[in-house]
PDB file of C-alpha atoms in Angstrom:
ATOM      1  CA  MET A  22      16.895  14.211  12.337  1.00 44.00           C
ATOM      2  CA  LYS A  23      13.902  15.402  14.299  1.00 41.00           C
ATOM      3  CA  LYS A  24      10.991  13.064  14.888  1.00 42.00           C
ATOM      4  CA  ARG A  25       7.528  13.674  16.235  1.00 44.00           C
ATOM      5  CA  THR A  26       6.237  11.231  18.803  1.00 40.00           C
ATOM      6  CA  LYS A  27       2.887  10.826  20.464  1.00 39.00           C
ATOM      7  CA  ILE A  28       3.066   8.845  23.728  1.00 35.00           C
ATOM      8  CA  ALA A  29       0.209   8.327  26.159  1.00 36.00           C
ATOM      9  CA  THR A  30       1.042   9.353  29.796  1.00 36.00           C
ATOM     10  CA  LEU A  31      -0.670   7.799  32.780  1.00 34.00           C
ATOM     11  CA  LEU A  32      -0.517   9.400  36.229  1.00 34.00           C
ATOM     12  CA  THR A  33      -0.439   6.070  38.056  1.00 38.00           C
ATOM     13  CA  THR A  34       1.116   7.395  41.285  1.00 37.00           C
ATOM     14  CA  LEU A  35      -1.547  10.074  41.685  1.00 34.00           C
ATOM     15  CA  ALA A  36      -4.298   7.556  41.003  1.00 37.00           C
ATOM     16  CA  LEU A  37      -2.858   5.157  43.584  1.00 35.00           C
ATOM     17  CA  THR A  38      -2.555   7.884  46.224  1.00 37.00           C
ATOM     18  CA  ALA A  39      -6.141   9.003  45.678  1.00 38.00           C
ATOM     19  CA  SER A  40      -7.332   5.424  45.937  1.00 39.00           C
ATOM     20  CA  MET A  41      -5.546   4.886  49.247  1.00 33.00           C
ATOM     21  CA  ALA A  42      -6.905   8.129  50.695  1.00 36.00           C
ATOM     22  CA  ALA A  43     -10.456   7.233  49.738  1.00 37.00           C
ATOM     23  CA  CYS A  44     -10.146   3.880  51.494  1.00 37.00           C
ATOM     24  CA  GLY A  45      -8.681   5.468  54.634  1.00 36.00           C
ATOM     25  CA  GLY A  46      -5.383   3.584  54.305  1.00 36.00           C
ATOM     26  CA  SER A  47      -4.209   0.112  53.352  1.00 35.00           C
ATOM     27  CA  SER A  48      -1.898  -2.645  54.500  1.00 36.00           C
ATOM     28  CA  SER A  49       1.445  -3.225  52.780  1.00 36.00           C
ATOM     29  CA  SER A  50      -0.005  -6.175  50.892  1.00 40.00           C
ATOM     30  CA  ASP A  51      -2.937  -4.026  49.721  1.00 44.00           C
ATOM     31  CA  THR A  52      -0.510  -1.344  48.555  1.00 41.00           C
ATOM     32  CA  THR A  53       1.591  -3.861  46.652  1.00 41.00           C
ATOM     33  CA  THR A  54      -1.475  -5.316  44.950  1.00 42.00           C
ATOM     34  CA  ALA A  55      -2.791  -1.893  43.999  1.00 44.00           C
ATOM     35  CA  ALA A  56       0.584  -0.812  42.636  1.00 44.00           C
ATOM     36  CA  ALA A  57       0.891  -3.997  40.590  1.00 45.00           C
ATOM     37  CA  GLY A  58      -2.595  -3.469  39.181  1.00 48.00           C
ATOM     38  CA  SER A  59      -1.827   0.130  38.273  1.00 45.00           C
ATOM     39  CA  SER A  60       1.446  -0.883  36.595  1.00 44.00           C
ATOM     40  CA  ALA A  61      -0.315  -3.579  34.564  1.00 44.00           C
ATOM     41  CA  ALA A  62      -3.007  -1.110  33.501  1.00 43.00           C
ATOM     42  CA  ALA A  63      -0.338   1.405  32.459  1.00 44.00           C
ATOM     43  CA  ALA A  64       1.499  -1.245  30.443  1.00 43.00           C
ATOM     44  CA  ASP A  65      -1.697  -2.339  28.709  1.00 42.00           C
ATOM     45  CA  THR A  66      -2.589   1.252  27.811  1.00 37.00           C
ATOM     46  CA  SER A  67       0.910   2.025  26.552  1.00 42.00           C
ATOM     47  CA  ALA A  68       0.903  -1.098  24.381  1.00 40.00           C
ATOM     48  CA  ALA A  69      -2.537  -0.305  22.995  1.00 35.00           C
ATOM     49  CA  GLU A  70      -1.598   3.209  21.919  1.00 41.00           C
ATOM     50  CA  ALA A  71       0.893   2.737  19.113  1.00 49.00           C
ATOM     51  CA  GLN A  72       3.739   5.211  18.891  1.00 67.00           C
ATOM     52  CA  THR A  73       3.935   6.949  15.541  1.00 73.00           C
ATOM     53  CA  VAL A  74       7.037   8.559  14.097  1.00 90.00           C
ATOM     54  CA  TYR A  75       7.185  10.986  11.197  1.00 96.00           C
ATOM     55  CA  ARG A  76       8.914  14.029   9.728  1.00 97.00           C
ATOM     56  CA  THR A  77       6.936  17.147   8.959  1.00 97.00           C
ATOM     57  CA  LEU A  78       7.091  18.898   5.602  1.00 98.00           C
ATOM     58  CA  ASP A  79       9.527  21.503   6.962  1.00 98.00           C
ATOM     59  CA  GLU A  80      11.777  18.820   8.437  1.00 97.00           C
ATOM     60  CA  ILE A  81      11.913  17.008   5.112  1.00 98.00           C
ATOM     61  CA  LYS A  82      12.809  20.232   3.314  1.00 98.00           C
ATOM     62  CA  GLU A  83      15.464  20.999   5.920  1.00 98.00           C
ATOM     63  CA  SER A  84      17.031  17.554   5.491  1.00 98.00           C
ATOM     64  CA  GLY A  85      17.146  17.880   1.700  1.00 98.00           C
ATOM     65  CA  THR A  86      15.896  14.323   1.151  1.00 98.00           C
ATOM     66  CA  ILE A  87      12.501  12.615   1.091  1.00 98.00           C
ATOM     67  CA  ASN A  88      12.192   8.853   1.631  1.00 98.00           C
ATOM     68  CA  ILE A  89       9.551   7.246  -0.587  1.00 98.00           C
ATOM     69  CA  GLY A  90       8.585   3.575  -0.407  1.00 98.00           C
ATOM     70  CA  VAL A  91       8.056   1.857  -3.771  1.00 98.00           C
ATOM     71  CA  PHE A  92       8.036  -1.707  -5.059  1.00 96.00           C
ATOM     72  CA  SER A  93      11.213  -3.038  -6.649  1.00 95.00           C
ATOM     73  CA  ASP A  94       9.663  -6.125  -8.282  1.00 91.00           C
ATOM     74  CA  LYS A  95       6.284  -4.991  -9.601  1.00 90.00           C
ATOM     75  CA  ASN A  96       6.772  -4.112 -13.264  1.00 90.00           C
ATOM     76  CA  PRO A  97       5.489  -1.728 -14.651  1.00 93.00           C
ATOM     77  CA  PHE A  98       4.585   0.166 -11.452  1.00 95.00           C
ATOM     78  CA  GLY A  99       7.768  -0.078  -9.428  1.00 96.00           C
ATOM     79  CA  TYR A 100      10.775  -2.199 -10.400  1.00 96.00           C
ATOM     80  CA  VAL A 101      14.539  -2.208 -10.829  1.00 96.00           C
ATOM     81  CA  ASP A 102      15.709  -2.425 -14.444  1.00 95.00           C
ATOM     82  CA  GLU A 103      18.737  -4.202 -15.906  1.00 95.00           C
ATOM     83  CA  ASN A 104      20.901  -1.174 -15.058  1.00 96.00           C
ATOM     84  CA  GLY A 105      19.908  -1.226 -11.399  1.00 96.00           C
ATOM     85  CA  GLU A 106      17.683   1.847 -11.767  1.00 97.00           C
ATOM     86  CA  TYR A 107      14.155   2.196 -10.380  1.00 98.00           C
ATOM     87  CA  GLN A 108      11.476   2.551 -13.048  1.00 97.00           C
ATOM     88  CA  GLY A 109       7.676   2.518 -13.279  1.00 97.00           C
ATOM     89  CA  TYR A 110       4.476   4.482 -12.845  1.00 97.00           C
ATOM     90  CA  ASP A 111       4.915   5.069  -9.088  1.00 98.00           C
ATOM     91  CA  VAL A 112       8.609   5.903  -9.500  1.00 98.00           C
ATOM     92  CA  TYR A 113       7.815   8.502 -12.175  1.00 98.00           C
ATOM     93  CA  PHE A 114       5.442  10.159  -9.683  1.00 98.00           C
ATOM     94  CA  ALA A 115       7.956   9.895  -6.828  1.00 98.00           C
ATOM     95  CA  ASN A 116      10.612  11.694  -8.845  1.00 98.00           C
ATOM     96  CA  ARG A 117       8.209  14.529  -9.654  1.00 98.00           C
ATOM     97  CA  ILE A 118       7.385  14.915  -5.951  1.00 98.00           C
ATOM     98  CA  GLY A 119      11.072  15.348  -5.174  1.00 98.00           C
ATOM     99  CA  GLU A 120      11.492  17.832  -8.013  1.00 98.00           C
ATOM    100  CA  ASP A 121       8.563  20.008  -6.932  1.00 98.00           C
ATOM    101  CA  LEU A 122       9.507  19.778  -3.261  1.00 98.00           C
ATOM    102  CA  GLY A 123      13.088  20.739  -4.067  1.00 98.00           C
ATOM    103  CA  VAL A 124      14.710  17.719  -2.398  1.00 98.00           C
ATOM    104  CA  GLU A 125      16.496  14.533  -3.384  1.00 98.00           C
ATOM    105  CA  VAL A 126      14.410  11.353  -3.577  1.00 98.00           C
ATOM    106  CA  ASN A 127      15.575   8.280  -1.679  1.00 98.00           C
ATOM    107  CA  LEU A 128      13.599   5.320  -3.032  1.00 98.00           C
ATOM    108  CA  VAL A 129      13.097   2.597  -0.428  1.00 98.00           C
ATOM    109  CA  SER A 130      12.188  -0.914  -1.602  1.00 97.00           C
ATOM    110  CA  THR A 131       9.067  -2.121   0.170  1.00 96.00           C
ATOM    111  CA  GLU A 132       6.815  -5.159   0.111  1.00 94.00           C
ATOM    112  CA  ALA A 133       3.044  -5.255   0.429  1.00 91.00           C
ATOM    113  CA  ALA A 134       3.055  -6.520   4.001  1.00 91.00           C
ATOM    114  CA  ASN A 135       5.384  -3.855   5.424  1.00 95.00           C
ATOM    115  CA  ARG A 136       4.011  -0.672   3.852  1.00 97.00           C
ATOM    116  CA  ILE A 137       2.174   0.424   7.004  1.00 97.00           C
ATOM    117  CA  GLU A 138       5.060  -0.572   9.255  1.00 96.00           C
ATOM    118  CA  TYR A 139       7.536   1.480   7.200  1.00 97.00           C
ATOM    119  CA  LEU A 140       5.365   4.575   7.684  1.00 97.00           C
ATOM    120  CA  GLN A 141       4.720   4.054  11.385  1.00 96.00           C
ATOM    121  CA  THR A 142       8.408   3.530  12.176  1.00 96.00           C
ATOM    122  CA  GLY A 143       9.562   6.507  10.112  1.00 97.00           C
ATOM    123  CA  LYS A 144      11.512   4.422   7.597  1.00 97.00           C
ATOM    124  CA  VAL A 145       9.696   6.257   4.791  1.00 98.00           C
ATOM    125  CA  ASP A 146       7.854   9.559   4.562  1.00 98.00           C
ATOM    126  CA  ILE A 147       5.466   8.479   1.789  1.00 98.00           C
ATOM    127  CA  ILE A 148       4.312   5.147   0.413  1.00 98.00           C
ATOM    128  CA  LEU A 149       3.830   5.012  -3.376  1.00 98.00           C
ATOM    129  CA  ALA A 150       3.563   1.258  -3.809  1.00 95.00           C
ATOM    130  CA  ASN A 151       0.223   0.564  -5.468  1.00 92.00           C
ATOM    131  CA  PHE A 152      -1.457   1.162  -2.130  1.00 95.00           C
ATOM    132  CA  THR A 153      -5.196   0.486  -2.452  1.00 93.00           C
ATOM    133  CA  VAL A 154      -7.366   2.691  -0.244  1.00 95.00           C
ATOM    134  CA  THR A 155      -9.469   0.696   2.248  1.00 93.00           C
ATOM    135  CA  PRO A 156     -11.312   1.713   5.444  1.00 93.00           C
ATOM    136  CA  GLU A 157      -9.143  -0.654   7.496  1.00 94.00           C
ATOM    137  CA  ARG A 158      -5.900   0.850   6.230  1.00 95.00           C
ATOM    138  CA  ALA A 159      -7.252   4.377   6.675  1.00 96.00           C
ATOM    139  CA  GLU A 160      -7.400   3.678  10.412  1.00 96.00           C
ATOM    140  CA  GLU A 161      -3.619   3.214  10.449  1.00 97.00           C
ATOM    141  CA  VAL A 162      -2.347   5.653   7.805  1.00 97.00           C
ATOM    142  CA  ASP A 163      -3.540   8.854   6.154  1.00 98.00           C
ATOM    143  CA  PHE A 164      -4.311   8.549   2.448  1.00 98.00           C
ATOM    144  CA  ALA A 165      -3.932  11.454   0.059  1.00 98.00           C
ATOM    145  CA  LEU A 166      -6.074  11.954  -3.056  1.00 98.00           C
ATOM    146  CA  PRO A 167      -6.090   9.029  -5.512  1.00 98.00           C
ATOM    147  CA  TYR A 168      -4.116   8.878  -8.736  1.00 98.00           C
ATOM    148  CA  MET A 169      -5.251   5.539 -10.166  1.00 96.00           C
ATOM    149  CA  ASN A 170      -8.234   3.179 -10.341  1.00 93.00           C
ATOM    150  CA  VAL A 171      -7.931  -0.507  -9.528  1.00 92.00           C
ATOM    151  CA  ALA A 172      -9.942  -3.667  -8.878  1.00 91.00           C
ATOM    152  CA  LEU A 173      -9.035  -7.248  -8.039  1.00 94.00           C
ATOM    153  CA  GLY A 174      -8.481  -9.825 -10.747  1.00 95.00           C
ATOM    154  CA  VAL A 175      -7.684 -13.533 -11.025  1.00 97.00           C
ATOM    155  CA  ILE A 176      -5.225 -15.038 -13.498  1.00 97.00           C
ATOM    156  CA  SER A 177      -4.740 -18.728 -14.271  1.00 97.00           C
ATOM    157  CA  PRO A 178      -3.131 -20.961 -16.921  1.00 97.00           C
ATOM    158  CA  GLU A 179      -4.963 -21.218 -20.252  1.00 96.00           C
ATOM    159  CA  SER A 180      -5.171 -24.971 -19.668  1.00 95.00           C
ATOM    160  CA  ASN A 181      -7.466 -24.382 -16.680  1.00 94.00           C
ATOM    161  CA  VAL A 182      -8.942 -20.872 -16.772  1.00 96.00           C
ATOM    162  CA  ILE A 183     -10.671 -19.858 -13.538  1.00 96.00           C
ATOM    163  CA  THR A 184     -13.760 -17.778 -14.368  1.00 96.00           C
ATOM    164  CA  THR A 185     -15.589 -17.986 -11.023  1.00 95.00           C
ATOM    165  CA  LEU A 186     -14.740 -18.577  -7.374  1.00 96.00           C
ATOM    166  CA  ASP A 187     -18.014 -20.354  -6.676  1.00 93.00           C
ATOM    167  CA  ASN A 188     -17.938 -24.147  -6.172  1.00 89.00           C
ATOM    168  CA  TRP A 189     -14.209 -24.022  -5.515  1.00 94.00           C
ATOM    169  CA  ASN A 190     -12.341 -27.346  -5.315  1.00 92.00           C
ATOM    170  CA  ALA A 191     -11.183 -27.666  -1.698  1.00 91.00           C
ATOM    171  CA  ASP A 192      -7.922 -29.313  -2.852  1.00 92.00           C
ATOM    172  CA  ASP A 193      -6.921 -26.310  -4.984  1.00 95.00           C
ATOM    173  CA  GLN A 194      -4.979 -23.346  -3.619  1.00 96.00           C
ATOM    174  CA  MET A 195      -5.181 -19.680  -4.578  1.00 98.00           C
ATOM    175  CA  ILE A 196      -1.941 -17.703  -4.703  1.00 97.00           C
ATOM    176  CA  VAL A 197      -1.999 -14.340  -2.899  1.00 97.00           C
ATOM    177  CA  ILE A 198       0.534 -11.859  -1.569  1.00 95.00           C
ATOM    178  CA  SER A 199       0.462 -11.206   2.165  1.00 94.00           C
ATOM    179  CA  GLY A 200      -0.818  -7.780   3.121  1.00 90.00           C
ATOM    180  CA  THR A 201      -2.755  -7.163  -0.099  1.00 92.00           C
ATOM    181  CA  THR A 202      -6.434  -6.405  -0.584  1.00 92.00           C
ATOM    182  CA  ALA A 203      -6.757  -9.703  -2.453  1.00 95.00           C
ATOM    183  CA  GLU A 204      -5.789 -11.626   0.679  1.00 95.00           C
ATOM    184  CA  THR A 205      -8.269  -9.688   2.819  1.00 94.00           C
ATOM    185  CA  TYR A 206     -11.074  -9.995   0.264  1.00 95.00           C
ATOM    186  CA  LEU A 207     -10.708 -13.755  -0.064  1.00 96.00           C
ATOM    187  CA  ILE A 208     -10.495 -14.328   3.692  1.00 96.00           C
ATOM    188  CA  ASN A 209     -13.658 -12.292   4.228  1.00 95.00           C
ATOM    189  CA  ASN A 210     -15.693 -13.478   1.248  1.00 96.00           C
ATOM    190  CA  TYR A 211     -14.346 -16.931   0.393  1.00 97.00           C
ATOM    191  CA  PRO A 212     -12.999 -18.351   3.656  1.00 96.00           C
ATOM    192  CA  ASP A 213     -13.118 -21.912   2.301  1.00 95.00           C
ATOM    193  CA  ILE A 214     -10.577 -21.213  -0.450  1.00 97.00           C
ATOM    194  CA  PRO A 215      -7.102 -22.361   0.718  1.00 97.00           C
ATOM    195  CA  LEU A 216      -4.550 -19.581   0.257  1.00 97.00           C
ATOM    196  CA  GLN A 217      -0.928 -19.989  -0.773  1.00 96.00           C
ATOM    197  CA  LYS A 218       0.662 -16.813   0.661  1.00 96.00           C
ATOM    198  CA  TYR A 219       3.878 -15.155  -0.506  1.00 96.00           C
ATOM    199  CA  ASP A 220       5.706 -12.030   0.626  1.00 92.00           C
ATOM    200  CA  SER A 221       6.669 -10.560  -2.740  1.00 89.00           C
ATOM    201  CA  TYR A 222       5.358 -10.235  -6.273  1.00 87.00           C
ATOM    202  CA  ALA A 223       8.354 -12.111  -7.639  1.00 89.00           C
ATOM    203  CA  THR A 224       7.711 -15.187  -5.479  1.00 93.00           C
ATOM    204  CA  ALA A 225       3.977 -15.116  -6.275  1.00 93.00           C
ATOM    205  CA  LYS A 226       4.705 -15.048 -10.004  1.00 91.00           C
ATOM    206  CA  ASN A 227       7.174 -17.913  -9.639  1.00 94.00           C
ATOM    207  CA  ALA A 228       4.559 -19.902  -7.723  1.00 95.00           C
ATOM    208  CA  LEU A 229       2.032 -19.463 -10.535  1.00 95.00           C
ATOM    209  CA  GLU A 230       4.593 -20.459 -13.161  1.00 94.00           C
ATOM    210  CA  ASN A 231       5.606 -23.521 -11.128  1.00 94.00           C
ATOM    211  CA  GLY A 232       2.012 -24.655 -10.623  1.00 92.00           C
ATOM    212  CA  ASN A 233       2.008 -24.164  -6.848  1.00 92.00           C
ATOM    213  CA  GLY A 234      -1.543 -22.838  -7.100  1.00 93.00           C
ATOM    214  CA  VAL A 235      -4.308 -23.064  -9.683  1.00 96.00           C
ATOM    215  CA  ALA A 236      -4.692 -19.283  -9.902  1.00 97.00           C
ATOM    216  CA  TRP A 237      -3.337 -15.964  -8.579  1.00 97.00           C
ATOM    217  CA  ALA A 238      -5.562 -13.209  -7.163  1.00 97.00           C
ATOM    218  CA  ASN A 239      -4.138  -9.706  -7.081  1.00 94.00           C
ATOM    219  CA  ASP A 240      -4.729  -6.176  -8.407  1.00 91.00           C
ATOM    220  CA  ASN A 241      -6.244  -6.518 -11.859  1.00 90.00           C
ATOM    221  CA  THR A 242      -3.588  -4.159 -13.224  1.00 89.00           C
ATOM    222  CA  GLU A 243      -0.920  -6.620 -12.110  1.00 88.00           C
ATOM    223  CA  VAL A 244      -2.530  -9.799 -13.422  1.00 92.00           C
ATOM    224  CA  ILE A 245      -3.495  -8.158 -16.728  1.00 91.00           C
ATOM    225  CA  ALA A 246       0.129  -7.056 -17.173  1.00 89.00           C
ATOM    226  CA  PHE A 247       1.346 -10.571 -16.379  1.00 91.00           C
ATOM    227  CA  ALA A 248      -1.010 -12.132 -18.929  1.00 92.00           C
ATOM    228  CA  LEU A 249       0.037  -9.656 -21.622  1.00 89.00           C
ATOM    229  CA  GLN A 250       3.711 -10.316 -20.985  1.00 87.00           C
ATOM    230  CA  ASN A 251       3.532 -14.088 -20.484  1.00 91.00           C
ATOM    231  CA  PRO A 252       1.820 -16.274 -23.119  1.00 94.00           C
ATOM    232  CA  GLY A 253      -0.143 -19.188 -21.726  1.00 96.00           C
ATOM    233  CA  TYR A 254      -2.048 -17.313 -19.022  1.00 97.00           C
ATOM    234  CA  GLU A 255      -5.469 -15.677 -19.023  1.00 95.00           C
ATOM    235  CA  VAL A 256      -7.287 -13.269 -16.716  1.00 95.00           C
ATOM    236  CA  GLY A 257     -10.505 -15.245 -16.306  1.00 95.00           C
ATOM    237  CA  ILE A 258     -11.862 -12.808 -13.694  1.00 95.00           C
ATOM    238  CA  PRO A 259     -10.900  -9.223 -14.668  1.00 91.00           C
ATOM    239  CA  GLU A 260     -12.902  -7.591 -11.848  1.00 90.00           C
ATOM    240  CA  LEU A 261     -13.545  -9.172  -8.467  1.00 91.00           C
ATOM    241  CA  GLY A 262     -15.381  -7.262  -5.751  1.00 86.00           C
ATOM    242  CA  ASN A 263     -15.579  -3.481  -5.691  1.00 84.00           C
ATOM    243  CA  LYS A 264     -13.611  -0.993  -7.744  1.00 88.00           C
ATOM    244  CA  ASP A 265     -11.072   0.868  -5.619  1.00 92.00           C
ATOM    245  CA  THR A 266      -8.422   3.552  -5.948  1.00 95.00           C
ATOM    246  CA  ILE A 267      -4.665   3.790  -5.464  1.00 96.00           C
ATOM    247  CA  ALA A 268      -3.339   6.723  -3.430  1.00 98.00           C
ATOM    248  CA  PRO A 269      -0.200   7.939  -1.665  1.00 98.00           C
ATOM    249  CA  ALA A 270      -0.107   7.322   2.089  1.00 98.00           C
ATOM    250  CA  VAL A 271       1.660   9.120   4.931  1.00 98.00           C
ATOM    251  CA  THR A 272       1.988   8.426   8.629  1.00 98.00           C
ATOM    252  CA  LYS A 273      -1.187   9.025  10.617  1.00 97.00           C
ATOM    253  CA  GLY A 274      -1.298  12.637  11.770  1.00 96.00           C
ATOM    254  CA  ASN A 275       1.358  14.012   9.399  1.00 98.00           C
ATOM    255  CA  THR A 276      -0.965  16.760   8.185  1.00 98.00           C
ATOM    256  CA  THR A 277       1.655  19.123   6.750  1.00 98.00           C
ATOM    257  CA  LEU A 278       2.968  16.501   4.347  1.00 98.00           C
ATOM    258  CA  LEU A 279      -0.530  15.205   3.563  1.00 98.00           C
ATOM    259  CA  ASP A 280      -1.793  18.681   2.687  1.00 98.00           C
ATOM    260  CA  TRP A 281       1.196  19.307   0.418  1.00 98.00           C
ATOM    261  CA  ILE A 282       0.661  16.021  -1.457  1.00 98.00           C
ATOM    262  CA  ASN A 283      -3.036  16.782  -1.967  1.00 98.00           C
ATOM    263  CA  ASP A 284      -2.202  20.205  -3.373  1.00 98.00           C
ATOM    264  CA  GLU A 285       0.454  18.614  -5.576  1.00 98.00           C
ATOM    265  CA  ILE A 286      -1.969  16.059  -7.011  1.00 98.00           C
ATOM    266  CA  LYS A 287      -4.500  18.787  -7.786  1.00 98.00           C
ATOM    267  CA  SER A 288      -1.821  20.891  -9.462  1.00 98.00           C
ATOM    268  CA  LEU A 289      -0.520  17.941 -11.488  1.00 98.00           C
ATOM    269  CA  GLY A 290      -4.044  17.205 -12.655  1.00 97.00           C
ATOM    270  CA  ALA A 291      -4.192  20.594 -14.350  1.00 96.00           C
ATOM    271  CA  GLU A 292      -1.303  19.575 -16.598  1.00 97.00           C
ATOM    272  CA  GLN A 293      -2.569  15.995 -17.137  1.00 97.00           C
ATOM    273  CA  PHE A 294       0.555  14.669 -15.440  1.00 98.00           C
ATOM    274  CA  PHE A 295      -0.763  11.166 -14.755  1.00 98.00           C
ATOM    275  CA  HIS A 296      -1.725  10.674 -18.394  1.00 98.00           C
ATOM    276  CA  ALA A 297       1.864  11.589 -19.263  1.00 98.00           C
ATOM    277  CA  ASP A 298       3.047   9.159 -16.585  1.00 98.00           C
ATOM    278  CA  TYR A 299       0.880   6.405 -18.098  1.00 97.00           C
ATOM    279  CA  GLU A 300       2.190   7.071 -21.582  1.00 97.00           C
ATOM    280  CA  ALA A 301       5.788   7.026 -20.351  1.00 98.00           C
ATOM    281  CA  THR A 302       5.575   3.903 -18.203  1.00 97.00           C
ATOM    282  CA  LEU A 303       2.434   1.837 -18.813  1.00 95.00           C
ATOM    283  CA  ILE A 304       1.374   2.153 -22.429  1.00 95.00           C
ATOM    284  CA  ASP A 305       3.857  -0.461 -23.646  1.00 93.00           C
ATOM    285  CA  THR A 306       2.182  -2.939 -21.312  1.00 91.00           C
ATOM    286  CA  TYR A 307      -1.496  -2.013 -21.516  1.00 90.00           C
ATOM    287  CA  GLY A 308      -1.799  -0.021 -24.721  1.00 89.00           C
ATOM    288  CA  ALA A 309      -4.039   3.015 -25.076  1.00 90.00           C
ATOM    289  CA  ASP A 310      -7.276   1.139 -24.409  1.00 85.00           C
ATOM    290  CA  TYR A 311      -6.797   1.032 -20.621  1.00 87.00           C
ATOM    291  CA  GLU A 312      -5.555   4.603 -20.154  1.00 93.00           C
ATOM    292  CA  GLU A 313      -8.838   6.358 -19.406  1.00 91.00           C
ATOM    293  CA  SER A 314     -10.122   3.584 -17.149  1.00 88.00           C
ATOM    294  CA  LEU A 315      -6.958   3.470 -15.020  1.00 92.00           C
ATOM    295  CA  VAL A 316      -5.738   7.070 -14.767  1.00 96.00           C
ATOM    296  CA  VAL A 317      -7.126   9.491 -12.184  1.00 96.00           C
ATOM    297  CA  GLU A 318      -6.246  13.178 -12.666  1.00 97.00           C
ATOM    298  CA  GLY A 319      -6.386  15.798  -9.926  1.00 96.00           C
ATOM    299  CA  GLY A 320      -7.690  13.323  -7.371  1.00 95.00           C
ATOM    300  CA  GLU A 321     -11.153  13.268  -8.936  1.00 87.00           C
ATOM    301  CA  VAL A 322     -12.618   9.810  -9.550  1.00 75.00           C
ATOM    302  CA  PRO A 323     -15.426   9.777 -12.151  1.00 61.00           C
ATOM    303  CA  ALA A 324     -18.721   8.322 -10.921  1.00 60.00           C
ATOM    304  CA  ASN A 325     -19.315   4.712 -11.984  1.00 52.00           C
TER     305      ASN A 325
END
């Protein structure tokens, strides 16, 4: 399998020679010191410039398979059912991508914290795992057009509903999932709130059920779904911070695949594909009332 790599090259020997000539010569100790300094500089530069690995659109087609990262424990967006089959809103989209690209789809289970890593190391070609678009993430991956709206929300037991994060009790902990926008938002905006961090949605849900934290902050779509499916919990804060969007992501610089996905999203919008996706995978959870507020067709987000 072919892979594209971008590696910075430093001409350290030439630089060292030029330096010696300019000084009119050097002792052996001077030469050793200069060489060591040049080697250290080269190592620092190489470490700073991350190596990215990806397959182009043509390489994916040639292989006959596309690797797409999805969640396996985030019902109803990406999860494994009782028959061991992947289901959910993102999975429905992933399967259509494979169909229109003319390749098999290999679904790769991912967690929130390793989505960027899986792209940068070439483990997946696309991430479709409820990936919220943020400026910080856009520095590390390339986002395609959005296909869903999202905000943050906070869920808590009905016995102690959290409706505000102001005047937080310093002894209480907030449950978050590592690598999510909820974690980043709380660190930046509420640094005094102690965070109970988990790696997966399943462990975060278990923590809430076991009382390991007074509340759980996550995508509002996730906490609303949890409240609807689990009596005894309430979303006391349905929107926290800014409204955002969910979009596919590819490895930084993989323009051929990015362009194809953008064209695909525009084309799917013409047939109202994401409304059909919602009605096939989400309506049992959210009902029809949330459909227009959550679905984005053709990559066009209505103005607030």
